[in-house]
Coordinates of N, CA, C and O and ligand atoms in Angstrom, one line a residue:
X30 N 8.4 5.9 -6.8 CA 8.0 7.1 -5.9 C 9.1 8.1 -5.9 O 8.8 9.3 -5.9
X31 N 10.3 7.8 -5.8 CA 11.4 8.5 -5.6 C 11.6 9.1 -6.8 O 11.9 10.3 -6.8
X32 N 11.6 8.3 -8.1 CA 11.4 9.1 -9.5 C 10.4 10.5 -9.5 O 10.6 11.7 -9.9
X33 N 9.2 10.0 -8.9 CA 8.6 11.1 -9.1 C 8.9 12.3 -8.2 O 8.7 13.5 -8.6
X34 N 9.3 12.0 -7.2 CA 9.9 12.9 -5.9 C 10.7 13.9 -6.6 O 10.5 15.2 -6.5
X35 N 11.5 13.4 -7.3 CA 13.1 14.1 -8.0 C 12.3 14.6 -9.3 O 12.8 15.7 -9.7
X36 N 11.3 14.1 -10.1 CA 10.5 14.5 -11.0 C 9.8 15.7 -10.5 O 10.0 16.6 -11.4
X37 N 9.2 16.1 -9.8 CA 8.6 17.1 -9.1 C 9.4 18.1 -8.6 O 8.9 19.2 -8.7
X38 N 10.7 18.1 -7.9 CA 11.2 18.8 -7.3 C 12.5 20.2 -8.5 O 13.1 21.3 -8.2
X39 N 12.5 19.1 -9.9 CA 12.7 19.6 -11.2 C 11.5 20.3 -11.5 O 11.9 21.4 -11.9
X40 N 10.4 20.3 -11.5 CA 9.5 21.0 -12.1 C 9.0 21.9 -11.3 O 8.3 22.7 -11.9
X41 N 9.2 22.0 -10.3 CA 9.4 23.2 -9.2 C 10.5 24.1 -9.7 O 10.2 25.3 -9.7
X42 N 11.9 23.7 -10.1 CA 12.9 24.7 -10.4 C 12.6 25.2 -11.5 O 13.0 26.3 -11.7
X43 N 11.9 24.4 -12.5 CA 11.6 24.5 -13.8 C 11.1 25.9 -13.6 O 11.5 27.0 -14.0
X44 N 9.7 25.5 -12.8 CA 8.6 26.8 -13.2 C 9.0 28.0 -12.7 O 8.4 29.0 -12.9
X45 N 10.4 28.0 -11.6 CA 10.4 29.0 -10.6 C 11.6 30.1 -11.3 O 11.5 31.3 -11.3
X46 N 12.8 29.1 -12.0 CA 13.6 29.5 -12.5 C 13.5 30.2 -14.2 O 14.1 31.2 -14.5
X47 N 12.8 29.4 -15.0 CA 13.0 29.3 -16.6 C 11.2 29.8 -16.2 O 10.5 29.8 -15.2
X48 N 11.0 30.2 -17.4 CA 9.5 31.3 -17.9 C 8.3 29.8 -17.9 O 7.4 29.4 -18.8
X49 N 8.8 29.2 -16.5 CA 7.3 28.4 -16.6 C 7.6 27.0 -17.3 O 8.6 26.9 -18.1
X50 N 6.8 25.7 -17.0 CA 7.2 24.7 -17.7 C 6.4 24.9 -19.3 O 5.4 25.4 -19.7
X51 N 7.4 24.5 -19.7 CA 7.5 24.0 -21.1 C 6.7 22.8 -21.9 O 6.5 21.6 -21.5
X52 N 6.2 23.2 -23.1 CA 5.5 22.2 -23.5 C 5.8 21.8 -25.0 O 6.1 22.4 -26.1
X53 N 5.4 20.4 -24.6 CA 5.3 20.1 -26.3 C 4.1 19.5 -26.4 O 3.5 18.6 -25.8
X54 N 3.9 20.4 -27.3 CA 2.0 20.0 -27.9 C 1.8 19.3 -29.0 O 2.8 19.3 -29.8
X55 N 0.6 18.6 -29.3 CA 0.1 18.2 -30.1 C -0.9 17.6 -30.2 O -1.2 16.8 -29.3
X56 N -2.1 17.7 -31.5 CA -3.2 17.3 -31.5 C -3.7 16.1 -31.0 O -3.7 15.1 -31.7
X57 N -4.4 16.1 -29.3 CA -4.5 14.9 -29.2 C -6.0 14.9 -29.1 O -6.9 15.7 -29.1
X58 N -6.0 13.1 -28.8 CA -7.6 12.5 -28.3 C -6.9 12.3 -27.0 O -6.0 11.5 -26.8
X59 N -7.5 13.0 -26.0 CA -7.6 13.0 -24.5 C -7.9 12.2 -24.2 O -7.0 11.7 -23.5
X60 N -8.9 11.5 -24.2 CA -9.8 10.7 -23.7 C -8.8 9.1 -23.2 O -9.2 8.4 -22.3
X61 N -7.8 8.9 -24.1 CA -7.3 7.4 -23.5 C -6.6 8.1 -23.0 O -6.3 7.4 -22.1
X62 N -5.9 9.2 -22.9 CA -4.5 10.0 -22.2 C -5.7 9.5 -20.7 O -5.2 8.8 -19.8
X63 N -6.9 9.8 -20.5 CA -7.2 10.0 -19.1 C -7.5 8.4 -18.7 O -7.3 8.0 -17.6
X64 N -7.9 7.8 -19.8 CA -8.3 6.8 -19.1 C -7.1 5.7 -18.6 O -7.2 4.6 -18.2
X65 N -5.7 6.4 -18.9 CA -4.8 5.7 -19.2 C -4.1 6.0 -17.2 O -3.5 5.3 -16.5
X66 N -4.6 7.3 -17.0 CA -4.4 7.4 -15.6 C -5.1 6.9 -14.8 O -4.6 6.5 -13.7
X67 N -6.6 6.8 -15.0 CA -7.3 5.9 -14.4 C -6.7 4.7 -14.0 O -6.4 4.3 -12.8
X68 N -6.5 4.3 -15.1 CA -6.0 2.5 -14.9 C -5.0 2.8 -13.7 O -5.3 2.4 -12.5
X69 N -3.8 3.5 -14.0 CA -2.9 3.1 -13.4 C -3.3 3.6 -11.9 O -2.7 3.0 -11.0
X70 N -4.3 4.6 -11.4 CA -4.3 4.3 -10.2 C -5.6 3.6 -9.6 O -5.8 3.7 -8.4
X71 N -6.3 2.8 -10.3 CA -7.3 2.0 -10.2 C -6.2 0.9 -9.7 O -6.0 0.7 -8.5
X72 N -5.5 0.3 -10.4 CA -4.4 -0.4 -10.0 C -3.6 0.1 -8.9 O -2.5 -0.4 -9.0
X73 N -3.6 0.6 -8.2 CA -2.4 1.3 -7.1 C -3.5 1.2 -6.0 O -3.2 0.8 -4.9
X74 N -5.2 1.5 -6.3 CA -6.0 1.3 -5.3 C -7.4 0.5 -5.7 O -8.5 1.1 -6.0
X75 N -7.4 -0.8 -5.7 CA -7.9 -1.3 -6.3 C -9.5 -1.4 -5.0 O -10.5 -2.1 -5.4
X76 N -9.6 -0.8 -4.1 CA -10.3 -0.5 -3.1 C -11.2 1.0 -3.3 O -12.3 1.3 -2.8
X77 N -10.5 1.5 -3.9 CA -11.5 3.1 -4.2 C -12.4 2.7 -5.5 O -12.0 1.8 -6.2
X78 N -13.3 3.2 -5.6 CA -14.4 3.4 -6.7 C -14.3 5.1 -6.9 O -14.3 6.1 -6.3
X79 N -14.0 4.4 -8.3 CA -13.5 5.9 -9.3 C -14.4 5.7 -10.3 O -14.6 4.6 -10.8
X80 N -15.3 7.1 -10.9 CA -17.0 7.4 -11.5 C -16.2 8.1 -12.6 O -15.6 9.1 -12.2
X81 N -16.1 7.6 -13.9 CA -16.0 8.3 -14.9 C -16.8 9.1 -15.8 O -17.9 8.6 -16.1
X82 N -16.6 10.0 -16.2 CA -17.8 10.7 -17.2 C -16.9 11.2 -18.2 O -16.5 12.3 -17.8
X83 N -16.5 11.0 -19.1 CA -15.3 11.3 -20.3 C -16.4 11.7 -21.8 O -17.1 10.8 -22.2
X84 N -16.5 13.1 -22.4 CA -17.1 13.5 -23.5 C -16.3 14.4 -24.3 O -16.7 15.5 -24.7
X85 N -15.0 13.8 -24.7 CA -14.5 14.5 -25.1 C -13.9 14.4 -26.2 O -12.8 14.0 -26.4
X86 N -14.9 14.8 -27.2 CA -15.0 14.0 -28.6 C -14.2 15.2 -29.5 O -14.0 14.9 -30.7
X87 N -13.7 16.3 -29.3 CA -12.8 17.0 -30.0 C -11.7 16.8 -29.3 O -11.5 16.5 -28.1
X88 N -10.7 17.2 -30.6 CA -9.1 17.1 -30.2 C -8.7 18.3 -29.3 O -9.3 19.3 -29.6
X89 N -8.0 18.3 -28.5 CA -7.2 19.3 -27.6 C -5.4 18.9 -27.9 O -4.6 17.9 -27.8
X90 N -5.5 20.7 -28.5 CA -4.3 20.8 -28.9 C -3.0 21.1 -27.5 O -2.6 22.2 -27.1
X91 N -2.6 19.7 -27.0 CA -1.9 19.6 -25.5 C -0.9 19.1 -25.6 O -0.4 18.7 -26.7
X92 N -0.1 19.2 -24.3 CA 1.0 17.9 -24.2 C 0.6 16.6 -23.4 O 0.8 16.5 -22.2
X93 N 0.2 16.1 -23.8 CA -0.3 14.8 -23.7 C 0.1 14.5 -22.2 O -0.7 14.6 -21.2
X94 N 1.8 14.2 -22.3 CA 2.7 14.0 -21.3 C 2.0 14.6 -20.0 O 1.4 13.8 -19.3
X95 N 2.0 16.0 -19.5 CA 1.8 17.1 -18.9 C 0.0 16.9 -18.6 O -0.5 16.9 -17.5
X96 N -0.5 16.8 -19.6 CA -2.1 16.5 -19.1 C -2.3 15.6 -18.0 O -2.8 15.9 -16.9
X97 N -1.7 14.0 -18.3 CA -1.1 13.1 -17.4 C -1.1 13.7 -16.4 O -2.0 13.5 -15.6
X98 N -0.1 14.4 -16.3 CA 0.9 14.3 -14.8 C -0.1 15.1 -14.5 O -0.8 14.6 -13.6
X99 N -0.6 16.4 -15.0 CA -1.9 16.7 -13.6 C -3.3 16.1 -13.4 O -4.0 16.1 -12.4
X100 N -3.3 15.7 -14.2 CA -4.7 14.9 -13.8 C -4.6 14.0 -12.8 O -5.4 14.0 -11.8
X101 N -3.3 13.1 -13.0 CA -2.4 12.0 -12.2 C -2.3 12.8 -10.7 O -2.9 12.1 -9.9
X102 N -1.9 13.8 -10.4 CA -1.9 14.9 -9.4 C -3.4 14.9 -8.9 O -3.7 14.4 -7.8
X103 N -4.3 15.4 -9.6 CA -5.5 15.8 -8.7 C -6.2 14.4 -8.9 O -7.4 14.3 -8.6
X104 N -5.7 13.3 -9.5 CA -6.5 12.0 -8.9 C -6.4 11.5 -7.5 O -7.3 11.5 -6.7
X105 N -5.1 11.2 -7.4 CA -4.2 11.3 -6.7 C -4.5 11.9 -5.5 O -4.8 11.2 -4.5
X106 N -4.6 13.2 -5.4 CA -5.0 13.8 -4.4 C -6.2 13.8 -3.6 O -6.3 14.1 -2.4
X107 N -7.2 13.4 -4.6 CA -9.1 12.7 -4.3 C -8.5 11.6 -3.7 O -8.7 11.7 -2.5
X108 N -8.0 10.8 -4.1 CA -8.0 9.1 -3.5 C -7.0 9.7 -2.0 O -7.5 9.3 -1.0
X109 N -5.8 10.6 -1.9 CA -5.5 9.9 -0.6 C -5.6 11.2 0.4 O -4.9 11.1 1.4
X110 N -6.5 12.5 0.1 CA -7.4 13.7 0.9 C -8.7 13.1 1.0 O -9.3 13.4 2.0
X111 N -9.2 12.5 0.3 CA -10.4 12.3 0.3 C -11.0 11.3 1.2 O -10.2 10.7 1.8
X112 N -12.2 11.1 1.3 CA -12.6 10.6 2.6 C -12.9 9.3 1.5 O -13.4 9.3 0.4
X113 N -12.3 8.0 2.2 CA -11.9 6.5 1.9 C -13.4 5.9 1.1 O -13.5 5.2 0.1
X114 N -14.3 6.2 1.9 CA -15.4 5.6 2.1 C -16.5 6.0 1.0 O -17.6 5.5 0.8
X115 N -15.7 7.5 -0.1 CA -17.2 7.7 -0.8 C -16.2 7.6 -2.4 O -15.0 7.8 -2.6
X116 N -17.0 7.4 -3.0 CA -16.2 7.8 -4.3 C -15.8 8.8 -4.8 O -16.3 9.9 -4.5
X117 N -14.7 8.6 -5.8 CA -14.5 10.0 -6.6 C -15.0 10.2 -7.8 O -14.9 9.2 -8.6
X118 N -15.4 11.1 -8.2 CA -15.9 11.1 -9.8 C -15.0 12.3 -10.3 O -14.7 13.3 -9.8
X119 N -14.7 11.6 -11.8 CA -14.3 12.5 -12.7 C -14.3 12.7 -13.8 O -13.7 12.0 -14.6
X120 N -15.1 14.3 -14.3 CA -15.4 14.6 -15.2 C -14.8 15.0 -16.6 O -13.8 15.6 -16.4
X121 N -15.1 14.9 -17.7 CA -14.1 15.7 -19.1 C -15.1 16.2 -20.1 O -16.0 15.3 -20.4
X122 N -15.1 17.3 -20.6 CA -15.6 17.5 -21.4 C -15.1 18.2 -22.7 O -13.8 18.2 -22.6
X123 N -15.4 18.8 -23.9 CA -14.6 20.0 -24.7 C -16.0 20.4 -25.0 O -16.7 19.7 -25.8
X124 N -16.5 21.3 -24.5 CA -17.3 22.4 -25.0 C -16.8 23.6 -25.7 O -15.5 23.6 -25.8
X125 N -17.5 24.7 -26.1 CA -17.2 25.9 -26.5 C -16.0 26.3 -26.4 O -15.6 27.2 -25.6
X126 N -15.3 25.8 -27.3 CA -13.6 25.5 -27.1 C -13.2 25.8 -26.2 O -12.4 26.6 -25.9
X127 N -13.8 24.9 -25.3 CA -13.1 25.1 -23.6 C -12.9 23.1 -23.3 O -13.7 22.2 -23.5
X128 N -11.5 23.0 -22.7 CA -11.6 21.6 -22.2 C -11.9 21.8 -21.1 O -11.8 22.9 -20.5
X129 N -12.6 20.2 -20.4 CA -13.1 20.9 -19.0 C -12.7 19.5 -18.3 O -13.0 18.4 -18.8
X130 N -11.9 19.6 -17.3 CA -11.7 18.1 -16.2 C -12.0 18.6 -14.6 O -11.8 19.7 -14.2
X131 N -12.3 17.8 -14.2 CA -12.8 17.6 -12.8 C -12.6 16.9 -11.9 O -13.5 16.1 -11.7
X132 N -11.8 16.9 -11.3 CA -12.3 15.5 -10.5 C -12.5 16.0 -8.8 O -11.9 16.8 -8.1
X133 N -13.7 14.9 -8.6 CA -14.4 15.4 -7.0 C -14.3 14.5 -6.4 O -14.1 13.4 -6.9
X134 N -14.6 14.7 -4.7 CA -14.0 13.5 -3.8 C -14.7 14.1 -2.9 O -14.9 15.4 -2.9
X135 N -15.3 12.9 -1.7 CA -16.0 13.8 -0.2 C -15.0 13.6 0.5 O -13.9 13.1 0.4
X136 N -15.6 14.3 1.8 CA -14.7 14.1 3.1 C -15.2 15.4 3.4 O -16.1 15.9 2.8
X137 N -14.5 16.3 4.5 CA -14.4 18.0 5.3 C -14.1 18.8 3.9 O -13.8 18.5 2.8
X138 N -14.7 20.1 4.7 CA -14.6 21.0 3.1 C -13.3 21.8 4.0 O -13.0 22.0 5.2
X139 N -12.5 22.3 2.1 CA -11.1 22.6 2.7 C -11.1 24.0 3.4 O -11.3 24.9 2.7
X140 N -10.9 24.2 4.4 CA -10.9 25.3 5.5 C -10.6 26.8 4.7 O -9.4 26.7 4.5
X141 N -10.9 27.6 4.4 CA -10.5 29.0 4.0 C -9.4 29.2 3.8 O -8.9 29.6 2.8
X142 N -8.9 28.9 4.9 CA -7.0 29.4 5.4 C -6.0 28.6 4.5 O -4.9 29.0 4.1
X143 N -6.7 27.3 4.2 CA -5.9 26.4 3.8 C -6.1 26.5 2.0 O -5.4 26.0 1.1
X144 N -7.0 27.1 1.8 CA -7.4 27.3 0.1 C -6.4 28.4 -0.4 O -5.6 27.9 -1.2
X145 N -6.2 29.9 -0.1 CA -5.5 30.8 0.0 C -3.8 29.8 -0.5 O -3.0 30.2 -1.4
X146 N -3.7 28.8 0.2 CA -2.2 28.6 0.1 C -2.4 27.2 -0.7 O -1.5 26.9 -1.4
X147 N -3.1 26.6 -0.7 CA -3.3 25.3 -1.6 C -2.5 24.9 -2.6 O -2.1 23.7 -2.7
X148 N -2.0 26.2 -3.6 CA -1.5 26.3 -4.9 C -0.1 26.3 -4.7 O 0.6 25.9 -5.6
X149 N 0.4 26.8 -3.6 CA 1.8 27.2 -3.4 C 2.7 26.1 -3.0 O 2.2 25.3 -2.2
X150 N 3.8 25.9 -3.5 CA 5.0 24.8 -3.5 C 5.3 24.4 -1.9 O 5.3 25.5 -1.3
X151 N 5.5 23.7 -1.4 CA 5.1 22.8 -0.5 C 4.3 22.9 0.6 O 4.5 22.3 1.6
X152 N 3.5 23.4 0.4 CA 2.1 23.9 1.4 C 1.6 21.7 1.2 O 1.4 21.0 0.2
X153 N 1.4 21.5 2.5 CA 0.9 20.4 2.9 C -0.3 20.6 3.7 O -0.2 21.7 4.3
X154 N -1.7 19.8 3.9 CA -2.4 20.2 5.3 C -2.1 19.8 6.2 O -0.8 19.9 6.0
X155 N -2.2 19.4 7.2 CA -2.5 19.1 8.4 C -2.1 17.7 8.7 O -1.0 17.4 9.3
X156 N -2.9 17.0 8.2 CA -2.7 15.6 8.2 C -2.1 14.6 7.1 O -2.6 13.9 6.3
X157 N -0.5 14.8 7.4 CA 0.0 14.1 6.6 C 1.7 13.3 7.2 O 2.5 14.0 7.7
X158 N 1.7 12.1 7.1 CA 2.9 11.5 7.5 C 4.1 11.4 6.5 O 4.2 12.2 5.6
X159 N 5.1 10.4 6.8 CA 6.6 10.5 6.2 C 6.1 9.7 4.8 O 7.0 9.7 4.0
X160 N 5.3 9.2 4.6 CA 4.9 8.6 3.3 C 4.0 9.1 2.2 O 3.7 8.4 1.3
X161 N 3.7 10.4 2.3 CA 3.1 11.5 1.4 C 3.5 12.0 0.9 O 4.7 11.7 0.7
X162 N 3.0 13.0 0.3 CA 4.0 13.5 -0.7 C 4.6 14.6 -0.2 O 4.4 14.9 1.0
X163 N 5.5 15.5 -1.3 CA 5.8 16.8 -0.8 C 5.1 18.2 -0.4 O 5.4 18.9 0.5
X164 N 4.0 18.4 -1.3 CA 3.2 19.5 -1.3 C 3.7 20.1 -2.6 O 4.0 21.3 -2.6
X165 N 3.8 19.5 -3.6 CA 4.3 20.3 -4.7 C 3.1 19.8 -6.2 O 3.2 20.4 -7.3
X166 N 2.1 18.7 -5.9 CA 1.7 18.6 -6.7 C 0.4 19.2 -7.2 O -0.2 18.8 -8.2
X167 N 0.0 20.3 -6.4 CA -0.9 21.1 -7.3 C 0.0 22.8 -7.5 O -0.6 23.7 -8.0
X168 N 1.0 23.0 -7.1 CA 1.6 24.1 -7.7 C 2.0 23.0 -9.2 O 1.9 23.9 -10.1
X169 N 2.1 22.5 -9.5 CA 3.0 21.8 -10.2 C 1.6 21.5 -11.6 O 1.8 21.7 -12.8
X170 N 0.3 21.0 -10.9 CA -0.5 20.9 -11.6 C -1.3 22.4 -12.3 O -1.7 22.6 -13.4
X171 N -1.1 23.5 -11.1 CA -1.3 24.6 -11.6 C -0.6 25.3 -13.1 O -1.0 25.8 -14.2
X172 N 0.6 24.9 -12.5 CA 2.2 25.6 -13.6 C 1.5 25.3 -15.0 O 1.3 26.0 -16.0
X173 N 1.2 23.9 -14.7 CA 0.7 23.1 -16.4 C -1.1 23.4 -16.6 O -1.5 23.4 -17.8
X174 N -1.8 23.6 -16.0 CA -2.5 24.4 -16.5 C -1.7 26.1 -17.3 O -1.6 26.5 -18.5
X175 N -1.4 26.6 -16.1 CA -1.2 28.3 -16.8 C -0.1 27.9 -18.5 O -0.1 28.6 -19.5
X176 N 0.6 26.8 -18.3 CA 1.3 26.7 -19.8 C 0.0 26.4 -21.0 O -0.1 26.7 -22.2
X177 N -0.7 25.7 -20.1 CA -1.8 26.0 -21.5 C -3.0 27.3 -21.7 O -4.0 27.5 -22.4
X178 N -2.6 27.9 -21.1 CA -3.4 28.8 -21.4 C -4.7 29.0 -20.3 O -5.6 29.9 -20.4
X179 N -4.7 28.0 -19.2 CA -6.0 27.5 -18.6 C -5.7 28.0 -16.9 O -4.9 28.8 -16.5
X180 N -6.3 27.4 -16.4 CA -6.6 27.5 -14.5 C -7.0 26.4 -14.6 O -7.3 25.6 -15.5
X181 N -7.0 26.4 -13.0 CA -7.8 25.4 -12.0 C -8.4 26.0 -11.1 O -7.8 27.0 -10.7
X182 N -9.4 25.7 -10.5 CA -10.2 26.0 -9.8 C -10.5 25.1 -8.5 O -10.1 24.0 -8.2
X183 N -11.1 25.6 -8.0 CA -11.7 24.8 -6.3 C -12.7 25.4 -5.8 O -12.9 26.6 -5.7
X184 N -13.3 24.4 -5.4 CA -14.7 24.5 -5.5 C -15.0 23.1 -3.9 O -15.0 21.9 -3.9
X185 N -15.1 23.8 -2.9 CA -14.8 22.9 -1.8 C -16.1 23.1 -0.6 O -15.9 23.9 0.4
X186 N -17.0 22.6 -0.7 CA -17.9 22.4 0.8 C -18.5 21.1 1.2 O -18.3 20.0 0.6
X187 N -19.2 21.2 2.2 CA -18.9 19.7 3.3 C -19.2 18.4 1.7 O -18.6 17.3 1.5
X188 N -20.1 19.0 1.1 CA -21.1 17.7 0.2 C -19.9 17.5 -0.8 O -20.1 16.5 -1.6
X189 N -19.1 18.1 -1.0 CA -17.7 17.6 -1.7 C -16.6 18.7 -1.8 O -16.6 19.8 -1.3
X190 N -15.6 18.3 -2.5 CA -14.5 18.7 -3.0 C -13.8 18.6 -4.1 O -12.9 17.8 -4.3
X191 N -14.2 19.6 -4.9 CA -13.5 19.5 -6.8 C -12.7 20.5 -7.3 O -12.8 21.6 -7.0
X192 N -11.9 20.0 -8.1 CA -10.9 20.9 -8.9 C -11.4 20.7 -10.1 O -12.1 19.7 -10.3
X193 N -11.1 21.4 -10.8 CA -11.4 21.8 -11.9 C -10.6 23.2 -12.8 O -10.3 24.4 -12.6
X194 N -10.3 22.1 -13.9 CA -9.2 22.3 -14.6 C -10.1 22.8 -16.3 O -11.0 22.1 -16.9
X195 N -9.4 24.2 -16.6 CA -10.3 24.9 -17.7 C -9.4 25.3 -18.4 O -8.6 26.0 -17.9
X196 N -9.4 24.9 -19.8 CA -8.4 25.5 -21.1 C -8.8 25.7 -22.0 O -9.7 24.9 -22.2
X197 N -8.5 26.3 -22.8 CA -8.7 26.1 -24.5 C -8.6 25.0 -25.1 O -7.4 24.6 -25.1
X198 N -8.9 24.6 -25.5 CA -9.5 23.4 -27.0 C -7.9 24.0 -27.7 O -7.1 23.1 -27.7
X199 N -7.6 24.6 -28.0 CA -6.4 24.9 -28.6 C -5.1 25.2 -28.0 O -4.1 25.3 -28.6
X200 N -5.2 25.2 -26.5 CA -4.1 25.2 -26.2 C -4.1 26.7 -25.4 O -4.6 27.0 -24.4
X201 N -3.3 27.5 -26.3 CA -3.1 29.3 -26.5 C -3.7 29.9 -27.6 O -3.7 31.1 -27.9
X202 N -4.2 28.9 -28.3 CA -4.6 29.6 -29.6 C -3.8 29.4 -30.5 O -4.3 29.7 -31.6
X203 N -2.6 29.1 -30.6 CA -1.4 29.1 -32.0 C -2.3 27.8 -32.7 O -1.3 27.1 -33.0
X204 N -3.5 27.1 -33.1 CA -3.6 26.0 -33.6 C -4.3 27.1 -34.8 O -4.4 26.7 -36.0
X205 N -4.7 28.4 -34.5 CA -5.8 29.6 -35.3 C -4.5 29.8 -36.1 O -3.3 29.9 -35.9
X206 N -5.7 29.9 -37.4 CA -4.8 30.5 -38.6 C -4.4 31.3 -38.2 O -4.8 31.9 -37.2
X207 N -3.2 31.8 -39.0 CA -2.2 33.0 -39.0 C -3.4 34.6 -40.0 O -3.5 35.8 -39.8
X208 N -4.0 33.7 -40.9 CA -4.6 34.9 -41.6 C -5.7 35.8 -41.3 O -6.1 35.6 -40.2
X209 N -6.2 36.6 -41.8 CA -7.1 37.3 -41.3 C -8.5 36.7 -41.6 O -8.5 35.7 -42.4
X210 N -9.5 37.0 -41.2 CA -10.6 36.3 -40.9 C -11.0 36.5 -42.2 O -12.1 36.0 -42.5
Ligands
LIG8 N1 -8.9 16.5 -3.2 C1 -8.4 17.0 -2.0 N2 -9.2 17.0 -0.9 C2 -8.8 17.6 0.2 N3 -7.6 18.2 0.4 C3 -6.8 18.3 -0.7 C4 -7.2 17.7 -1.9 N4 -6.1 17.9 -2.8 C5 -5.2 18.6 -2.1 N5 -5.6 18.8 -0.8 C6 -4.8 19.5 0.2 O1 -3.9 20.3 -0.4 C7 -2.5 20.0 0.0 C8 -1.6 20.2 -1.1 O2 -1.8 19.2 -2.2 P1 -0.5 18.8 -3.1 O3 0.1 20.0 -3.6 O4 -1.0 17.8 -4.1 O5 0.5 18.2 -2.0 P2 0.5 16.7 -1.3 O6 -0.6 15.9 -2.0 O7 1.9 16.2 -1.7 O8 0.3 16.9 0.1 C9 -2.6 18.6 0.5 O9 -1.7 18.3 1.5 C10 -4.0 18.5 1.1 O10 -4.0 19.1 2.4
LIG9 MG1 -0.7 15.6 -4.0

């Protein structure tokens, strides 16, 4: 926990100071990158019911590493904002050279006031004790979206709560020939 604490609070200086976090890419298969975070927090809560839907039969030119850690972030965030009692589901796809991840959770829809700052480095809500986190893990998830080329999104009323994370299948595009069409 503390690794990741001091892990995060580097990637905060990273994105704030230097032109944004940095990546190293490469042609991957996503799909065990995600199921590989599943596990690990399926194990951390072996009490939540987590709904997979994973279709993501083309390669996404990513950093594997960095996919991780945000997905790991907005799971993360479903299991311990989210209301205990319902499940989370989360989705992947690669359509129209777009990757697409999701993941949704019930509970209160996030208040207006509180969406506006969601994104920003240690913005916390309301309800959180000395065992939580900092508030840095969706600026942090954002950062690595905008290094690929992508957003995240929110999408928040009473019948749930989803982010959703949208990029190119290639990254930025450097995977496109250099030549002319
Ligand atoms: N899935 C979610 N459902 C409801 N609220 C959320 C969700 N994810 C994030 N939030 C709200 O956004 C705040 C910021 O999230 P984050 O940057 O990950 O910080 P942290 O999880 O460390 O509090 C959280 O404190 C919480 O209030
Ligand atoms: Mg968090």
């Amino acid at each position: 926990r503390m690794a990741k604490m001091i892990e995060s609070v580097m990637d905060l200086a990273r994105g704030r100071l230097g032109g944004g976090i940095s990546l190293s890419k490469a042609i991957t298969a996503v799909e065990p990158v995600l199921d590989q975070v599943v596990a690990e927090l399926v194990a951390a809560h072996p009490e939540r019911r987590i709904e997979t839907n994973f279709e993501v039969e083309r390669p996404v030119f990513c950093d594997p590493a960095r996919i991780a850690q945000l997905f790991s972030n907005l799971l993360g965030n479903a299991i311990s904002h989210g209301a205990p009692d319902r499940p989370v589901r989360v989705e992947a796809t690669a359509k129209a050279e777009m990757f697409e991840l999701s993941v949704a959770n019930g509970g209160a829809a996030i208040p207006e006031e509180a969406r506006r700052r969601l994104f920003q480095p240690f913005y916390r809500g309301e309800a959180h004790g000395p065992s939580q986190g900092l508030g840095l893990g969706l600026y942090i998830a954002a950062e690595i979206a905008k290094a690929h080329g992508g957003s995240i999104e929110l999408d928040s009323s009473e019948a749930e709560t989803k982010f959703i994370l949208r990029m190119p299948l290639e990254g930025d595009g450097s995977l496109r020939p250099h030549s002319a069409p």
